[in-house]
Short mmCIF file of C-alpha atoms and ligand atoms in Angstrom, two decimals:
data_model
loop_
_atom_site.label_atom_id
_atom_site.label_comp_id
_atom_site.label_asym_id
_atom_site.label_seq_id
_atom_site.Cartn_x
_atom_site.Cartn_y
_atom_site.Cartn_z
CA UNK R 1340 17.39 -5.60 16.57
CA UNK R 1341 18.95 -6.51 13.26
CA UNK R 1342 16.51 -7.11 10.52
CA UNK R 1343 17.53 -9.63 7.33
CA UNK R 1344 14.49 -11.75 6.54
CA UNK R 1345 11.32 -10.25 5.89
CA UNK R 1346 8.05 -11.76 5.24
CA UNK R 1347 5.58 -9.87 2.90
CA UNK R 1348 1.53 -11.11 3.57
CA UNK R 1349 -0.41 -10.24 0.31
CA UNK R 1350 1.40 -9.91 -3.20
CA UNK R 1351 -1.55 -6.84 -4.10
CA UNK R 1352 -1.34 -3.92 -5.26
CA UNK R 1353 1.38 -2.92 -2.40
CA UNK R 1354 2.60 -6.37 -1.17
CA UNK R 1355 4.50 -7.24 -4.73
CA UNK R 1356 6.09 -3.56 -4.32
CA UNK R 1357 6.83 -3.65 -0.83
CA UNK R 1358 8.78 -7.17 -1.44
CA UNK R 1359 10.09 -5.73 -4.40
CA UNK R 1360 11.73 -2.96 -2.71
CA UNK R 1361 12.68 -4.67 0.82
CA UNK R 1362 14.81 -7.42 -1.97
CA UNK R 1363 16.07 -4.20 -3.66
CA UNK R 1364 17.15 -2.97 0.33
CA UNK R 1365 19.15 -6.31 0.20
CA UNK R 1366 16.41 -7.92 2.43
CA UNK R 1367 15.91 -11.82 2.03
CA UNK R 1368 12.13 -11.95 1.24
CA UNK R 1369 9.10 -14.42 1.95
CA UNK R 1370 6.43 -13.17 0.10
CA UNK R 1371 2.65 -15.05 0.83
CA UNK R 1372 -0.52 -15.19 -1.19
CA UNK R 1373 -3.67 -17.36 -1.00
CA UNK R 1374 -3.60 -18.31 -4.18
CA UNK R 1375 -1.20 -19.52 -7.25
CA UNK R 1376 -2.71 -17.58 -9.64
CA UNK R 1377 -2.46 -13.93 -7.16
CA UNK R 1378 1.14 -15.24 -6.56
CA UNK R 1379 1.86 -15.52 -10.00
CA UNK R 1380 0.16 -12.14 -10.81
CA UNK R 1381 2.37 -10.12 -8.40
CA UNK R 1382 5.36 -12.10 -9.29
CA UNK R 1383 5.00 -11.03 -12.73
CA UNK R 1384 4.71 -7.35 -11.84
CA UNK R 1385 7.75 -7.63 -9.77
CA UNK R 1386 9.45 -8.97 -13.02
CA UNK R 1387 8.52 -5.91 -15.25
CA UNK R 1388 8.95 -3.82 -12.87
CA UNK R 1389 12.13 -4.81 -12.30
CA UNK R 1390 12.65 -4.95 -16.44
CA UNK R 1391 11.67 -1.06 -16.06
CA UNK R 1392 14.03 -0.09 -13.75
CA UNK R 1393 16.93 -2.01 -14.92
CA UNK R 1394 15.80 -0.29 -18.23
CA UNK R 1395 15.75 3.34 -17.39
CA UNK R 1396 19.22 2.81 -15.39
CA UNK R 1397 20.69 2.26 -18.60
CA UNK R 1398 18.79 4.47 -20.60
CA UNK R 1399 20.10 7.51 -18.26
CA UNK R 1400 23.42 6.08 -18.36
CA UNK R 1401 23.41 4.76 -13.96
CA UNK R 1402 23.86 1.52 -15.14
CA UNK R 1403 25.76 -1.08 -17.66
CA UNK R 1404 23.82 -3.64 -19.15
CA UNK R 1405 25.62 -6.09 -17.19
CA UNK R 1406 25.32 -4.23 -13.75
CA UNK R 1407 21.38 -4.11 -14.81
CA UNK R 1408 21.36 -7.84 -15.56
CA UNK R 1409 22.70 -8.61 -12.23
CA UNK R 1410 20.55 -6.11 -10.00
CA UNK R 1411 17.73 -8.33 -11.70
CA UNK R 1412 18.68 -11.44 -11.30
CA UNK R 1413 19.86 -10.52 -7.55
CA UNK R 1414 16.85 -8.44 -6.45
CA UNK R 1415 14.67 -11.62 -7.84
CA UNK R 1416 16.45 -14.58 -6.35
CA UNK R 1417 15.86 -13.01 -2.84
CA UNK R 1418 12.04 -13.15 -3.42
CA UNK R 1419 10.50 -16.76 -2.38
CA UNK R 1420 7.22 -16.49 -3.30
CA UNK R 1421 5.14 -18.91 -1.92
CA UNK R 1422 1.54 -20.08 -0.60
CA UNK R 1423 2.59 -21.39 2.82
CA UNK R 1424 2.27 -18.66 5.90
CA UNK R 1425 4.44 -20.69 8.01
CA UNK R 1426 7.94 -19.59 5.91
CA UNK R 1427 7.65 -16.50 7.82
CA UNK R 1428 8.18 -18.24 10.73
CA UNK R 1429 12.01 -17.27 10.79
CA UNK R 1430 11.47 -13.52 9.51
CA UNK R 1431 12.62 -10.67 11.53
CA UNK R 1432 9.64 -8.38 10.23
CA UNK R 1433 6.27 -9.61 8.75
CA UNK R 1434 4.80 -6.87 6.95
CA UNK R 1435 0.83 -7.14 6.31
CA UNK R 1436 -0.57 -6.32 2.48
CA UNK R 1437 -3.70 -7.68 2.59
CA UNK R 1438 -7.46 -6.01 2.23
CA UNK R 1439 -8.38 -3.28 3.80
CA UNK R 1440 -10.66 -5.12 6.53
CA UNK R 1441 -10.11 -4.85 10.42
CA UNK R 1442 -10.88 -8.46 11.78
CA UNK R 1443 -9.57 -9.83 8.61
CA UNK R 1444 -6.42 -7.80 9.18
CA UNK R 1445 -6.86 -9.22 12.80
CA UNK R 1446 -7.28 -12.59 12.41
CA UNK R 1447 -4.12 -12.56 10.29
CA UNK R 1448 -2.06 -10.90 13.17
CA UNK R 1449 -3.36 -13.77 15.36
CA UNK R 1450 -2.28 -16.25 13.06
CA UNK R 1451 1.23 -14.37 12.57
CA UNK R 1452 1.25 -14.11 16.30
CA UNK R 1453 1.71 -17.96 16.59
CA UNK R 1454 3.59 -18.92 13.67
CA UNK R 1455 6.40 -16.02 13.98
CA UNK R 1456 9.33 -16.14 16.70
CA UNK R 1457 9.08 -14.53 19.43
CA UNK R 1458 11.11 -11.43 19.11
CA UNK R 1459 9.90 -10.82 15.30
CA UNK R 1460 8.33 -7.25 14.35
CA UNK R 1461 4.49 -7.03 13.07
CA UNK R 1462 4.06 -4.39 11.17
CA UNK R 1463 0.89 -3.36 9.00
CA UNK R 1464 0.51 -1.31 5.87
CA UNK R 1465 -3.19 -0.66 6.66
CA UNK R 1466 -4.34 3.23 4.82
CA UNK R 1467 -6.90 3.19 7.54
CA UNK R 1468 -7.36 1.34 10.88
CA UNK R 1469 -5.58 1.75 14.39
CA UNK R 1470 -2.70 -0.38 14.31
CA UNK R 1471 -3.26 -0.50 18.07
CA UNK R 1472 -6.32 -2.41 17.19
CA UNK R 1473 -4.75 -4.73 15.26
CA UNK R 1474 -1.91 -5.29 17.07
CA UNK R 1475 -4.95 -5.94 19.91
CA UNK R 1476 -5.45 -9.18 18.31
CA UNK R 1477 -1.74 -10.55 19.42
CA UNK R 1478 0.21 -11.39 22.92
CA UNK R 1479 3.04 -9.06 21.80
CA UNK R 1480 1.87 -5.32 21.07
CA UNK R 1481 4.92 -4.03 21.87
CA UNK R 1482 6.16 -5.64 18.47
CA UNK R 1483 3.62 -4.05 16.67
CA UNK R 1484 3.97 -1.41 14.59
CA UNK R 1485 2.35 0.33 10.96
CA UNK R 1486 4.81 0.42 7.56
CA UNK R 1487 2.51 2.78 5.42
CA UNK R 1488 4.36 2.31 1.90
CA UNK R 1489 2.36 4.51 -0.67
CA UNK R 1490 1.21 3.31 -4.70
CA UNK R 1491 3.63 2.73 -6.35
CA UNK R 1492 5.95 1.78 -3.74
CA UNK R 1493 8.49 1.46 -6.23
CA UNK R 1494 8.40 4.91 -7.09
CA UNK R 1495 6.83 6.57 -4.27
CA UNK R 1496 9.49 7.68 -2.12
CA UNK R 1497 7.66 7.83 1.77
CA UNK R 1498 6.72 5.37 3.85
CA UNK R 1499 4.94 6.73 7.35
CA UNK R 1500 6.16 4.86 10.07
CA UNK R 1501 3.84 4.59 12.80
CA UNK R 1502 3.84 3.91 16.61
CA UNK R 1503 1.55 2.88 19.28
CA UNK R 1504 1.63 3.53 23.02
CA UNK R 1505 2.74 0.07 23.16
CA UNK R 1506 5.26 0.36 20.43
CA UNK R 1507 8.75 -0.61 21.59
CA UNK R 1508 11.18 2.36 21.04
CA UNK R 1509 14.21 -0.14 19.54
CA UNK R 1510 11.79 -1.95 17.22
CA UNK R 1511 10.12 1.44 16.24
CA UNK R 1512 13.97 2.18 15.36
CA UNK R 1513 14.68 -0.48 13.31
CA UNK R 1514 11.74 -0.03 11.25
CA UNK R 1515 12.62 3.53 10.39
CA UNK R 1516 16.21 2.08 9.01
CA UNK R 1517 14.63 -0.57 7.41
CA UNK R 1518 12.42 1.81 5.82
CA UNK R 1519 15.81 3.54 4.67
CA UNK R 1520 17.27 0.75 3.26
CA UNK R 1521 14.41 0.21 0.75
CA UNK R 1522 15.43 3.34 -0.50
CA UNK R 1523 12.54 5.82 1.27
CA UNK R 1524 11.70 8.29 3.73
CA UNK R 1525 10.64 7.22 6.58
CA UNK R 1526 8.40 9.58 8.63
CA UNK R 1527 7.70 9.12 12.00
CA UNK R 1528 3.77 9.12 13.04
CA UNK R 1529 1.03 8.59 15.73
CA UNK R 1530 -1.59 6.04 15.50
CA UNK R 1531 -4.26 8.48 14.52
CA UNK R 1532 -6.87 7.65 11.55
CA UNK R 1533 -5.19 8.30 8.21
CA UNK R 1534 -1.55 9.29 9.72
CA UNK R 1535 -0.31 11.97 7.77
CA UNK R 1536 -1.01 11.57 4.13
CA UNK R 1537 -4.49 9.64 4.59
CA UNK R 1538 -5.91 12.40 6.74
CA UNK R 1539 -5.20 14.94 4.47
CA UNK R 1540 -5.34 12.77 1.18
CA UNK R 1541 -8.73 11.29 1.26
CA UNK R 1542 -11.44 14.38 2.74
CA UNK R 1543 -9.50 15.99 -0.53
CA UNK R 1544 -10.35 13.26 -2.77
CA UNK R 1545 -13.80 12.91 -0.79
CA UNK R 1546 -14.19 16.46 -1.93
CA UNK R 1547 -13.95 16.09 -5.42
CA UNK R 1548 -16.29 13.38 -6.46
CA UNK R 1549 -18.72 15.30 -4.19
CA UNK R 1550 -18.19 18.24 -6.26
CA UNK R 1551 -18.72 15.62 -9.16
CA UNK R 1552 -21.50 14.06 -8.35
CA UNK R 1553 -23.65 17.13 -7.73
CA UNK R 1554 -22.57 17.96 -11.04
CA UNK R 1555 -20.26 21.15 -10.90
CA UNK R 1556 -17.42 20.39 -12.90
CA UNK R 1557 -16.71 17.37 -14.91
CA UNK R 1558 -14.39 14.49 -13.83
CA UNK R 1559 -11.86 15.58 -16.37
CA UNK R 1560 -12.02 19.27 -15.81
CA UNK R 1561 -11.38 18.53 -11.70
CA UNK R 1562 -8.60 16.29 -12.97
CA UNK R 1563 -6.95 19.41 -14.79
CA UNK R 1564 -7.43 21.53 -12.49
CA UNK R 1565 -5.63 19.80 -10.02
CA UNK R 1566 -2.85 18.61 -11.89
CA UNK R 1567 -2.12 21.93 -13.26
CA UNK R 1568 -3.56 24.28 -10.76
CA UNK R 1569 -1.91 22.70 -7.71
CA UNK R 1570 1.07 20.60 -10.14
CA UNK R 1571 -0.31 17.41 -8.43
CA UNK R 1572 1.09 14.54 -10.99
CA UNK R 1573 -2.46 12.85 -10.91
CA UNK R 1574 -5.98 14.20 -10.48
CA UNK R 1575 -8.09 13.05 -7.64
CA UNK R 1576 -10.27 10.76 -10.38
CA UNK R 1577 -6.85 9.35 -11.71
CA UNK R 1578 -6.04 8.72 -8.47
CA UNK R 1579 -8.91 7.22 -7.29
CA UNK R 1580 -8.49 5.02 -10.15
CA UNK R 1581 -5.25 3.66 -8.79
CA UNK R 1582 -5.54 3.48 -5.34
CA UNK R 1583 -8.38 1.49 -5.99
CA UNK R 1584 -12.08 2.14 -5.22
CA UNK R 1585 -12.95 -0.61 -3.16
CA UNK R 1586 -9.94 0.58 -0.94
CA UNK R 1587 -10.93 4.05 -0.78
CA UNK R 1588 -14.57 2.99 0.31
CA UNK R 1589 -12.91 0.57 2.56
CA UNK R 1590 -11.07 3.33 4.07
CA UNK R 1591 -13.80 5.50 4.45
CA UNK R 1592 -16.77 3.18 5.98
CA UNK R 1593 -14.23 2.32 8.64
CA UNK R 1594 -14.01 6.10 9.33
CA UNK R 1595 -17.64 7.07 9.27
CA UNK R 1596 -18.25 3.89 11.49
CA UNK R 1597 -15.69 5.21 14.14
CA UNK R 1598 -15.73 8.65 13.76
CA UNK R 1599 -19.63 9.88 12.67
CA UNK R 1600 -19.21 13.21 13.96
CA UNK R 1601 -16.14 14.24 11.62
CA UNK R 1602 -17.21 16.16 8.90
CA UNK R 1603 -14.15 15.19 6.53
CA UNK R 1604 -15.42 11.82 6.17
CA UNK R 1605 -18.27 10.96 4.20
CA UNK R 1606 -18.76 8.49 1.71
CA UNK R 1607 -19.98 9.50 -1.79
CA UNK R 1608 -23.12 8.55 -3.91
CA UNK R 1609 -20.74 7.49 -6.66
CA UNK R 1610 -18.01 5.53 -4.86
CA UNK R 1611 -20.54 3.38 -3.38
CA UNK R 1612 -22.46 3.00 -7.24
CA UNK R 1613 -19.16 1.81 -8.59
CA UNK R 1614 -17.94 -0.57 -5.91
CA UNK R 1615 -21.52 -2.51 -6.40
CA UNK R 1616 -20.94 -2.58 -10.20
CA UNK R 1617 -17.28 -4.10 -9.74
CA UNK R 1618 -15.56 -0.81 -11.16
CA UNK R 1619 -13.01 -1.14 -8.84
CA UNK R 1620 -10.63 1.85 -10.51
CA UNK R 1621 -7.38 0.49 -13.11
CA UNK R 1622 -6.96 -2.45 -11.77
CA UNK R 1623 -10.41 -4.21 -12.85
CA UNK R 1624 -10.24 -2.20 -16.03
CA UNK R 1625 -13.24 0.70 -15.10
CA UNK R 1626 -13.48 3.23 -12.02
CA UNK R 1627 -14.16 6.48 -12.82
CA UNK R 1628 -12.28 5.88 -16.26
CA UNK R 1629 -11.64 3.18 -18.04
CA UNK R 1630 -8.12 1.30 -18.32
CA UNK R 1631 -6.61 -0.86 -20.87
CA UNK R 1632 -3.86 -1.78 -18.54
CA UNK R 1633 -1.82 1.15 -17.35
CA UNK R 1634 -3.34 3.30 -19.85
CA UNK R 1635 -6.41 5.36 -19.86
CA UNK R 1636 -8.65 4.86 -22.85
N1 LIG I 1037 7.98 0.08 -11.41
C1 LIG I 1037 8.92 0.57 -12.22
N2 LIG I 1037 8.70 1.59 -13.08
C2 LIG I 1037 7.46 2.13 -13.09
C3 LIG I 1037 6.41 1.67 -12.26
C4 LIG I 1037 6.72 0.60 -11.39
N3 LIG I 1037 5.80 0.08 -10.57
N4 LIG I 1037 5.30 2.40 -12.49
C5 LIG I 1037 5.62 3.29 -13.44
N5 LIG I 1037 6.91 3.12 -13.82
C6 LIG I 1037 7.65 3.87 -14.80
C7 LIG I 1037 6.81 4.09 -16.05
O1 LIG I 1037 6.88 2.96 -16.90
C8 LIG I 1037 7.44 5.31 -16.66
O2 LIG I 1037 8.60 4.95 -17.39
P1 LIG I 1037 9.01 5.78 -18.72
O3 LIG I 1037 9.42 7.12 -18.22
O4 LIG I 1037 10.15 4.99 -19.28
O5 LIG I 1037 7.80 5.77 -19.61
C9 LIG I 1037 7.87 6.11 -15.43
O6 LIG I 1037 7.90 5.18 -14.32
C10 LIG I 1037 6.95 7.24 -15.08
O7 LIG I 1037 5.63 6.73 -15.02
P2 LIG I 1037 4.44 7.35 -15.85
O8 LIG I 1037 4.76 7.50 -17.29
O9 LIG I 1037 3.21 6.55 -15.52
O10 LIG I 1037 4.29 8.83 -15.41
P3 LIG I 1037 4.41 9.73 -14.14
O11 LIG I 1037 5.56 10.62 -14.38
O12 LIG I 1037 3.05 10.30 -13.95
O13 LIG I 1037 4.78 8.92 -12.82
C11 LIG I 1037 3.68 8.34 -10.78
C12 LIG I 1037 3.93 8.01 -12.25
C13 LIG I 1037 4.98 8.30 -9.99
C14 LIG I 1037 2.74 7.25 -10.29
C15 LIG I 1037 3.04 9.77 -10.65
O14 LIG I 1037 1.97 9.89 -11.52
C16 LIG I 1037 2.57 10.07 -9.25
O15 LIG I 1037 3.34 10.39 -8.38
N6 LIG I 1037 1.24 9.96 -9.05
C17 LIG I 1037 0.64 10.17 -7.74
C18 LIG I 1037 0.69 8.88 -6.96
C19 LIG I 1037 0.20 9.05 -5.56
O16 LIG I 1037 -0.29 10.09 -5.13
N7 LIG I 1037 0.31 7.95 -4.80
C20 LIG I 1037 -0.18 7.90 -3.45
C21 LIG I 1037 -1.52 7.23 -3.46
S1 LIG I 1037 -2.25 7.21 -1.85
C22 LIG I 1037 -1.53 5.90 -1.12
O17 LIG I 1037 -0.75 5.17 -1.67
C23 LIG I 1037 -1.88 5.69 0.32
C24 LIG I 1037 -3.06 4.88 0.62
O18 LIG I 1037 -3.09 4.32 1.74
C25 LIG I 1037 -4.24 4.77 -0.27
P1 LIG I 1038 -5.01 -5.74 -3.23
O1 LIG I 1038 -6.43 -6.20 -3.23
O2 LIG I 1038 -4.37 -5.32 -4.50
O3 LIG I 1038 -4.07 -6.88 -2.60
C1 LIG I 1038 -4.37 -7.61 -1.44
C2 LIG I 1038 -3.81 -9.01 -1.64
O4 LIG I 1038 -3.82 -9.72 -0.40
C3 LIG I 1038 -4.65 -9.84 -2.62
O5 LIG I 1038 -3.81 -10.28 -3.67
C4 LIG I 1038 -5.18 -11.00 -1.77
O6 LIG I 1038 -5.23 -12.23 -2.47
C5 LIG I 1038 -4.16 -11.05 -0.66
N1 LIG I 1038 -4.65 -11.63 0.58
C6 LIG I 1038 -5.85 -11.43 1.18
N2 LIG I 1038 -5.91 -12.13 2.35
C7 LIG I 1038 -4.72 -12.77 2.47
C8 LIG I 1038 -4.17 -13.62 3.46
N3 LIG I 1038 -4.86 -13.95 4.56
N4 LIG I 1038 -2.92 -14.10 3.27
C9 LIG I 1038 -2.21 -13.76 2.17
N5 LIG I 1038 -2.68 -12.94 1.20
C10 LIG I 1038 -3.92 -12.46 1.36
O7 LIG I 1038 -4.95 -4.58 -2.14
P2 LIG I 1038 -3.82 -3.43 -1.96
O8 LIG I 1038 -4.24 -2.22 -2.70
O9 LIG I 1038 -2.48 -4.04 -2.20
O10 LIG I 1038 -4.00 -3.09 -0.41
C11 LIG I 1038 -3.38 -3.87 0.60
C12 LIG I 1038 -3.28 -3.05 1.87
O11 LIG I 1038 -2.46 -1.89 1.63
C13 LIG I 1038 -4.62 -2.51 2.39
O12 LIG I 1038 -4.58 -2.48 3.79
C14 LIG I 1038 -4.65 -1.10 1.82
O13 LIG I 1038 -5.47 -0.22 2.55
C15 LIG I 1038 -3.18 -0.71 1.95
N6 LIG I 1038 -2.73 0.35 1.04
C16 LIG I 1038 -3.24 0.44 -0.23
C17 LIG I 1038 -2.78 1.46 -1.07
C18 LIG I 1038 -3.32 1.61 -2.46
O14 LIG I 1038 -3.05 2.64 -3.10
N7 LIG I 1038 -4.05 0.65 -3.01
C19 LIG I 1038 -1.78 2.34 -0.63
C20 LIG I 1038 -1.25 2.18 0.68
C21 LIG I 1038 -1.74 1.18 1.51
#
């Protein structure tokens, strides 16, 4: 299995980094969105992104100006950006971006399941749900497999690979090289809820707004601690913050739903407050902090 052209379904949050790095892997790139102006959103933060990069390369001496110039203008002219699913209809792998919802998610993988050819890989970046049950909705589970890139997948260097029962060995293969030509490291996991970083990730961030909300320590003071108790490079609020609250709630009802007997997940008084009042974490402007773009304020 030979991967070249690979279809992104969202350009979020994750889907603008995930085509961003897959062009940087040398990777032609379709990259979908439902809408002109969410396409033109996560084109732009491909852009400066790219900007960044190409800046700091120089900066620490990696790059010329002229080397930077032209890992721009390459990594960009393999993007298509575009509003019409069917351009992934000649991709090798489709990778799924979109909200954290099961039979949205499924619905999609039906849709994908008709338009893409037959030997192309499925793959999912879902935080949360079986892939299994995603890869339910389609004829071809055996092509179906999870690409868990982590925020920001430009910088973040993992992504968790995951398999089914159904998973086809070879295609499970490619996908770990293909995560290795965007740069990362793959890991290889089960389809169990939350993978390896999820699992462990969100009880701990679960944990601290609990300890939060019954008031015994502020949001700030957990923030410290962690960051320089522990030398995490964000606090659990921070973090919150950018993974987004409505996708950490998302994440979590799915889990209480499924799994009401496991302690580890619970859903907070104060993630469920914000979600209702639109404080969706940095990128709506307000979570637990407030944002004036990347900044906290
Ligand atoms: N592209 C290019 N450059 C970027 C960038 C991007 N998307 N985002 C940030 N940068 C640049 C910044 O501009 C900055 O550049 P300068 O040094 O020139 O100022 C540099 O990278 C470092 O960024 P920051 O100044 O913001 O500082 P930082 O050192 O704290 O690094 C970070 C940022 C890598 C995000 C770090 O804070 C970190 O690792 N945080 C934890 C993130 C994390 O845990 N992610 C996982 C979330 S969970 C998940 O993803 C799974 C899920 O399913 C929910
Ligand atoms: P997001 O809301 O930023 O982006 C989702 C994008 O998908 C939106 O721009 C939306 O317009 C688009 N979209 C929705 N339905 C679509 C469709 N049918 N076709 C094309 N585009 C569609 O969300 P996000 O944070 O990027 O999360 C996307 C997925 O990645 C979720 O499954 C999430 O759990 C997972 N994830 C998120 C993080 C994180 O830190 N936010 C980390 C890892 C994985």
């Amino acid at each position: 299995m030979k991967i070249k052209k690979v279809g992104v379904i969202g350009c979020g949050l994750m889907g603008h980094g995930i085509a961003q790095v897959a062009a940087q892997g040398g990777f032609d790139v379709v990259v979908v969105e439902t809408a002109q102006e969410f396409l033109d959103r996560g084109v732009a933060r491909i852009e400066k992104s790219l900007a960044k990069l190409a800046e700091k390369a120089v900066a620490k001496g990696k790059q010329t100006a002229a080397e930077a110039e032209a890992f721009v203008t390459s990594t960009r002219a393999r993007i298509e950006p575009t509003l019409d699913k069917q351009r992934v209809a000649e991709c090798d792998l489709v990778i799924e971006a979109i909200v954290e919802n099961l039979e949205t998610k499924q619905a999609l993988f039906a849709e994908l399941d008709a338009i893409c050819k037959p030997d192309a890989i499925l793959a999912t970046n879902t935080s949360s749900f079986s892939v299994a049950q995603i890869a339910s909705a389609t004829r071809r589970p055996a092509h179906v497999l999870g690409l868990h890139f982590f925020n920001p997948v430009q910088l973040m260097r993992l992504v968790e690979v995951v398999r089914t029962d159904a998973t086809d060995p070879d295609l499970f293969s490619a996908a770990l090289e293909f995560g290795q030509a965007c740069g990362k490291a793959p890991v290889s996991c089960r389809d169990t809820p939350g993978f390896i970083v999820n699992r462990l990730l969100v009880p701990y961030m679960v944990q601290a707004i609990q300890m939060y909300d019954r008031g015994d320590a502020s949001k700030e003071d957990i923030d410290t601690a962690m960051r320089f108790g522990c030398g995490y490079p964000m606090g659990p609020f921070t973090l919150t913050d950018y993974v987004g609250l409505d996708t950490t709630l998302s994440i979590l009802e799915g889990w209480v739903e499924r799994y009401p007997d496991e302690p580890a997940f619970s859903i907070p008084e104060s993630l469920r407050r914000l979600v209702a009042q639109g404080k969706l974490g940095r990128k709506t402007g307000e979570g637990y902090y407030k944002w004036d773009g990347d900044k906290r304020v």
